[in-house]
Tab-separated table of C-alpha atoms and ligand atoms in Angstrom:
chain	number	residue	atom	x	y	z
A	618	MET	CA	-3.834	9.963	15.449
A	619	THR	CA	-2.069	9.720	18.806
A	620	ALA	CA	1.693	9.478	18.828
A	621	ALA	CA	1.366	6.051	20.412
A	622	GLN	CA	-0.241	4.738	17.244
A	623	SER	CA	2.358	5.961	14.778
A	624	ALA	CA	5.997	5.102	14.509
A	625	VAL	CA	8.853	6.302	12.318
A	626	MET	CA	11.734	3.920	11.647
A	627	VAL	CA	14.870	5.069	9.839
A	628	PHE	CA	17.212	2.673	8.059
A	629	PRO	CA	20.681	3.127	6.560
A	630	ASP	CA	19.436	2.330	3.044
A	631	LEU	CA	16.585	0.857	1.010
A	632	THR	CA	17.919	-2.677	1.379
A	633	ALA	CA	17.830	-2.528	5.183
A	634	LEU	CA	14.421	-0.831	5.025
A	635	SER	CA	13.060	-3.539	2.700
A	636	ARG	CA	14.397	-6.387	4.840
A	637	SER	CA	12.748	-4.885	7.909
A	638	ALA	CA	9.519	-4.351	5.983
A	639	ALA	CA	9.584	-8.011	4.912
A	640	ASP	CA	10.072	-9.072	8.550
A	641	PHE	CA	7.219	-6.762	9.627
A	642	LEU	CA	4.935	-8.135	6.933
A	643	ALA	CA	5.762	-11.808	7.534
A	644	THR	CA	5.399	-11.458	11.318
A	645	LEU	CA	2.000	-9.788	10.955
A	646	ALA	CA	0.913	-12.374	8.395
A	647	GLY	CA	1.863	-15.188	10.755
A	648	ARG	CA	-0.027	-13.568	13.621
A	649	CYS	CA	-3.182	-13.005	11.529
A	650	SER	CA	-3.015	-16.481	10.031
A	651	ALA	CA	-2.648	-18.084	13.487
A	652	ALA	CA	-5.519	-16.013	14.870
A	653	ARG	CA	-8.038	-16.398	12.058
A	654	ASN	CA	-6.407	-18.258	9.188
A	655	ARG	CA	-6.511	-15.125	7.062
A	656	PHE	CA	-4.133	-12.276	6.270
A	657	SER	CA	-5.189	-9.534	3.862
A	658	ILE	CA	-2.746	-7.090	2.348
A	659	ALA	CA	-3.151	-4.178	-0.068
A	660	LEU	CA	-0.095	-3.465	-2.210
A	661	SER	CA	1.054	-0.259	-3.841
A	662	GLY	CA	2.952	0.238	-7.052
A	663	GLY	CA	5.941	2.465	-7.694
A	664	SER	CA	9.644	1.727	-7.280
A	665	THR	CA	10.054	1.801	-3.492
A	666	PRO	CA	8.311	-1.500	-2.623
A	667	ARG	CA	9.994	-3.428	-5.476
A	668	LEU	CA	12.806	-4.778	-3.281
A	669	LEU	CA	10.389	-5.680	-0.473
A	670	TYR	CA	8.274	-7.634	-2.957
A	671	SER	CA	11.274	-9.517	-4.316
A	672	PHE	CA	12.349	-10.401	-0.742
A	673	LEU	CA	8.981	-12.102	-0.204
A	674	ALA	CA	9.930	-14.623	-2.893
A	675	SER	CA	13.265	-15.453	-1.232
A	676	ALA	CA	14.497	-16.996	2.016
A	677	PRO	CA	13.566	-16.713	4.800
A	678	TRP	CA	10.326	-14.925	3.999
A	679	ARG	CA	9.139	-17.238	1.219
A	680	GLU	CA	9.188	-20.138	3.664
A	681	SER	CA	7.767	-18.259	6.633
A	682	MET	CA	4.846	-16.556	4.911
A	683	PRO	CA	1.435	-18.313	5.347
A	684	TRP	CA	0.717	-18.112	1.625
A	685	ARG	CA	-2.449	-20.236	1.727
A	686	ALA	CA	-4.004	-17.791	4.218
A	687	THR	CA	-2.704	-14.672	2.448
A	688	HIS	CA	-5.110	-12.608	0.324
A	689	VAL	CA	-3.609	-9.927	-1.890
A	690	PHE	CA	-5.394	-6.723	-2.881
A	691	TRP	CA	-4.058	-3.496	-4.356
A	692	ALA	CA	-4.195	0.011	-2.945
A	693	ASP	CA	-4.446	1.198	-6.522
A	694	GLU	CA	-3.961	0.129	-10.125
A	695	ARG	CA	-3.449	1.784	-13.441
A	696	CYS	CA	-6.053	1.167	-16.161
A	697	VAL	CA	-3.791	-0.959	-18.314
A	698	PRO	CA	-3.638	-4.690	-19.150
A	699	PRO	CA	-2.157	-6.916	-16.422
A	700	ASP	CA	0.958	-7.545	-18.529
A	701	HIS	CA	1.554	-3.840	-19.178
A	702	GLU	CA	4.848	-2.500	-17.828
A	703	ASP	CA	2.968	0.136	-15.797
A	704	SER	CA	0.636	-2.393	-14.144
A	705	ASN	CA	0.916	-2.594	-10.355
A	706	TYR	CA	-0.324	-6.165	-10.641
A	707	LYS	CA	2.552	-6.992	-13.007
A	708	LEU	CA	5.034	-5.404	-10.603
A	709	ALA	CA	3.907	-7.665	-7.735
A	710	SER	CA	3.384	-10.715	-9.934
A	711	ASP	CA	6.862	-10.544	-11.448
A	712	ALA	CA	8.530	-9.770	-8.107
A	713	PHE	CA	6.860	-12.455	-5.972
A	714	LEU	CA	3.289	-13.573	-6.663
A	715	SER	CA	4.347	-15.771	-9.581
A	716	ARG	CA	7.165	-17.230	-7.453
A	717	VAL	CA	5.371	-18.264	-4.248
A	718	PRO	CA	2.692	-20.920	-3.501
A	719	ILE	CA	-0.199	-18.497	-3.077
A	720	PRO	CA	-3.533	-19.817	-4.392
A	721	LEU	CA	-4.583	-17.857	-7.491
A	722	ALA	CA	-8.022	-17.345	-5.916
A	723	ASN	CA	-6.296	-15.334	-3.164
A	724	ILE	CA	-5.131	-12.685	-5.618
A	725	LEU	CA	-7.838	-10.032	-6.044
A	726	ARG	CA	-6.496	-8.150	-9.065
A	727	ILE	CA	-8.070	-4.822	-10.029
A	728	ARG	CA	-9.201	-5.294	-13.626
A	729	GLY	CA	-7.912	-1.920	-14.749
A	730	VAL	CA	-8.141	-2.736	-18.426
A	731	ASP	CA	-11.960	-2.489	-18.088
A	732	GLY	CA	-11.574	1.240	-17.516
A	733	PRO	CA	-11.738	3.204	-14.263
A	734	ASP	CA	-15.511	3.218	-13.763
A	735	LEU	CA	-16.231	-0.458	-14.449
A	736	ALA	CA	-12.999	-1.653	-12.794
A	737	SER	CA	-13.674	0.322	-9.612
A	738	ARG	CA	-17.193	-1.087	-9.359
A	739	SER	CA	-16.059	-4.683	-9.842
A	740	TYR	CA	-13.183	-4.189	-7.379
A	741	GLU	CA	-15.639	-2.814	-4.843
A	742	ASN	CA	-17.779	-5.926	-5.315
A	743	ASP	CA	-14.718	-8.111	-4.770
A	744	LEU	CA	-13.983	-6.234	-1.534
A	745	LEU	CA	-17.568	-6.511	-0.311
A	746	ARG	CA	-17.645	-10.214	-1.109
A	747	PHE	CA	-14.397	-10.853	0.723
A	748	PHE	CA	-15.169	-8.690	3.765
A	749	GLY	CA	-18.796	-9.761	4.058
A	750	ASN	CA	-20.529	-6.573	2.943
A	751	GLN	CA	-18.830	-4.493	5.617
A	752	THR	CA	-16.146	-1.831	5.444
A	753	PRO	CA	-12.993	-3.800	4.661
A	754	THR	CA	-10.553	-4.106	7.544
A	755	ILE	CA	-7.458	-4.911	5.569
A	756	ASP	CA	-4.741	-6.278	7.857
A	757	LEU	CA	-1.914	-4.372	6.162
A	758	ALA	CA	-1.841	-1.584	3.603
A	759	VAL	CA	1.603	-1.016	2.075
A	760	LEU	CA	1.719	2.550	0.809
A	761	GLY	CA	4.169	4.900	-0.823
A	762	VAL	CA	4.120	8.659	-1.036
A	763	GLY	CA	4.643	10.800	-4.110
A	764	GLU	CA	6.590	14.080	-4.005
A	765	ASP	CA	3.221	15.838	-4.364
A	766	GLY	CA	1.923	14.017	-1.306
A	767	HIS	CA	-0.255	11.517	-3.150
A	768	THR	CA	-0.641	7.973	-1.899
A	769	ALA	CA	-2.253	5.069	-3.712
A	770	SER	CA	-3.945	7.039	-6.507
A	771	LEU	CA	-5.301	9.676	-4.171
A	772	PHE	CA	-3.783	12.774	-5.703
A	773	PRO	CA	-4.115	16.256	-4.198
A	774	GLY	CA	-7.476	17.751	-5.107
A	775	VAL	CA	-9.082	14.700	-6.720
A	776	ALA	CA	-12.769	14.149	-6.028
A	777	ALA	CA	-11.945	10.673	-4.702
A	778	LEU	CA	-10.625	12.314	-1.529
A	779	GLN	CA	-14.123	13.413	-0.583
A	780	GLU	CA	-15.713	10.020	-1.226
A	781	THR	CA	-17.389	8.443	1.781
A	782	LYS	CA	-19.732	5.893	0.169
A	783	HIS	CA	-17.685	3.807	-2.229
A	784	LEU	CA	-14.746	1.580	-1.285
A	785	ALA	CA	-12.965	1.725	-4.635
A	786	LEU	CA	-12.923	4.776	-6.851
A	787	PRO	CA	-12.146	5.731	-10.440
A	788	VAL	CA	-9.477	8.374	-10.975
A	789	HIS	CA	-9.739	9.852	-14.457
A	790	LEU	CA	-6.414	11.250	-15.644
A	791	ASP	CA	-5.449	12.669	-19.030
A	792	PRO	CA	-2.896	10.975	-21.275
A	793	PRO	CA	-0.015	10.315	-21.035
A	794	MET	CA	-1.028	9.501	-17.438
A	795	HIS	CA	-3.062	6.331	-17.075
A	796	SER	CA	-6.477	6.619	-15.443
A	797	ARG	CA	-6.575	4.566	-12.297
A	798	VAL	CA	-8.605	2.783	-9.666
A	799	THR	CA	-7.831	3.520	-6.031
A	800	LEU	CA	-8.970	2.370	-2.625
A	801	ALA	CA	-10.938	5.078	-0.869
A	802	LEU	CA	-9.397	6.859	2.095
A	803	SER	CA	-12.031	5.221	4.312
A	804	VAL	CA	-10.668	1.781	3.438
A	805	LEU	CA	-7.062	2.801	4.074
A	806	ASN	CA	-8.111	4.290	7.412
A	807	SER	CA	-9.922	1.087	8.365
A	808	ALA	CA	-6.756	-0.967	7.929
A	809	GLU	CA	-5.306	-2.648	11.003
A	810	GLN	CA	-1.774	-1.648	9.999
A	811	VAL	CA	-0.574	0.940	7.494
A	812	LEU	CA	3.052	0.788	6.430
A	813	PHE	CA	4.422	3.757	4.477
A	814	LEU	CA	7.716	3.148	2.685
A	815	ALA	CA	9.810	6.064	1.402
A	816	GLY	CA	13.390	6.309	0.233
A	817	GLY	CA	15.692	8.841	-1.351
A	818	LEU	CA	16.449	12.539	-0.941
A	819	ALA	CA	13.672	13.483	-3.348
A	820	LYS	CA	11.144	12.353	-0.733
A	821	ALA	CA	12.726	14.212	2.215
A	822	ARG	CA	10.574	17.339	1.871
A	823	ILE	CA	7.239	15.593	1.529
A	824	VAL	CA	8.108	13.140	4.307
A	825	ARG	CA	8.797	16.041	6.669
A	826	GLU	CA	5.627	17.859	5.525
A	827	VAL	CA	3.438	14.817	6.060
A	828	ILE	CA	4.996	13.605	9.324
A	829	GLU	CA	5.909	16.897	10.997
A	830	GLY	CA	4.084	19.567	8.975
A	831	ALA	CA	0.852	21.353	9.777
A	832	ASN	CA	-2.072	18.953	9.977
A	833	ASP	CA	-3.887	20.939	7.269
A	834	ASN	CA	-5.058	18.025	5.149
A	835	ARG	CA	-3.111	19.409	2.219
A	836	TYR	CA	-1.556	16.084	1.298
A	837	PRO	CA	-3.531	12.872	0.741
A	838	ALA	CA	-0.770	10.864	2.437
A	839	GLY	CA	-1.366	13.023	5.513
A	840	LEU	CA	-5.042	12.037	5.482
A	841	VAL	CA	-4.129	8.390	6.100
A	842	ARG	CA	-4.823	8.167	9.823
A	843	PRO	CA	-5.990	4.658	10.699
A	844	VAL	CA	-9.044	4.892	12.960
A	845	ARG	CA	-8.099	1.941	15.125
A	846	GLY	CA	-4.976	0.685	13.449
A	847	ASN	CA	-1.326	1.613	13.625
A	848	LEU	CA	0.694	3.633	11.144
A	849	THR	CA	4.365	2.993	10.617
A	850	TRP	CA	6.780	4.897	8.397
A	851	MET	CA	9.879	3.080	7.223
A	852	LEU	CA	12.360	5.536	5.745
A	853	ASP	CA	15.903	5.410	4.554
A	854	ARG	CA	18.303	8.024	5.936
A	855	ASP	CA	17.906	10.273	2.878
A	856	ALA	CA	14.125	10.363	3.025
A	857	ALA	CA	14.323	11.059	6.778
A	858	SER	CA	17.057	13.695	6.436
A	859	LEU	CA	14.780	16.731	6.945
A	860	LEU	CA	12.858	15.366	9.903
A	861	LEU	CA	13.401	17.740	12.814
A	862	ARG	CA	12.715	15.280	15.581
A	863	SER	CA	15.699	12.946	15.531
A	864	ARG	CA	14.781	9.298	15.130
A	865	ALA	CA	16.695	6.275	16.241
A	866	ALA	CA	18.105	4.755	13.105
A	867	ALA	CA	16.993	1.158	13.060
A	868	GLU	CA	19.456	-1.683	12.362
B	881	LIG	C1	1.286	3.984	-7.905
B	881	LIG	C2	1.563	3.880	-6.440
B	881	LIG	C3	1.864	5.249	-5.889
B	881	LIG	C4	3.265	5.169	-5.290
B	881	LIG	C5	3.866	6.535	-5.125
B	881	LIG	C6	5.345	6.433	-4.697
B	881	LIG	O1	0.460	3.244	-8.417
B	881	LIG	O2	1.993	4.782	-8.534
B	881	LIG	O3	0.639	3.203	-5.744
B	881	LIG	O4	0.972	5.736	-4.956
B	881	LIG	O5	3.195	4.498	-4.034
B	881	LIG	O6	3.785	7.213	-6.369
B	881	LIG	O7	6.033	5.798	-5.754
B	881	LIG	P1	7.599	5.455	-5.623
B	881	LIG	O8	7.696	4.327	-4.663
B	881	LIG	O9	8.013	5.065	-7.027
B	881	LIG	O10	8.280	6.705	-5.130
């Protein structure tokens, strides 16, 4: 990953970060829609993107987004029903998908309730159908990072990290954790744009490790290096507080 392809933007707080992320997303969506009448996005779960998602259902983004050309995927999903409080689908549906004029056929939900093996296979079929039996080139992957360096449901040491054949993978976890389905690293690295969002002091160490630490492949989030695409980190001041190279704080 050359420096030219990655950018780190620091914001005063999560609200400013989320507004800028909504602008970034809507601008890219408009560009993709104008170019080929299609914009594909893979969403993550967790708490960080919640505000961004709710902004998409409010002005000005609700009006500016090309919803009819927008196709929504997930970077990962827990193996729970779609109305379960831990469902990443429910998070996005409650925050914006149920509040904007996006065609239901454009929402490619991971059917986690079928269990990790079956759900990952059917999700892979959905991806192949949409991207014409080629490696998906998702226009934008919105990712978070866990304090252990995981992203999507690619946790340190899971077999899924080594996968090179399948596009969507089962991640078997023991209760009380939910098993999951995750996009493979190859799909994340084929994305045109990857946008990492991180906020809060608790993320400062892992953010510094991933962005400025040794490139030793220790953290799955550090393995996200888009082959052709661009990678952007949007951080609040707390999450960026341990970065050694000073960054211009955005708006
Ligand atoms: C998930 C997410 C996961 C998330 C990170 C960060 O399904 O849990 O996809 O990868 O992005 O755990 O979560 P926070 O935003 O809550 O810190």
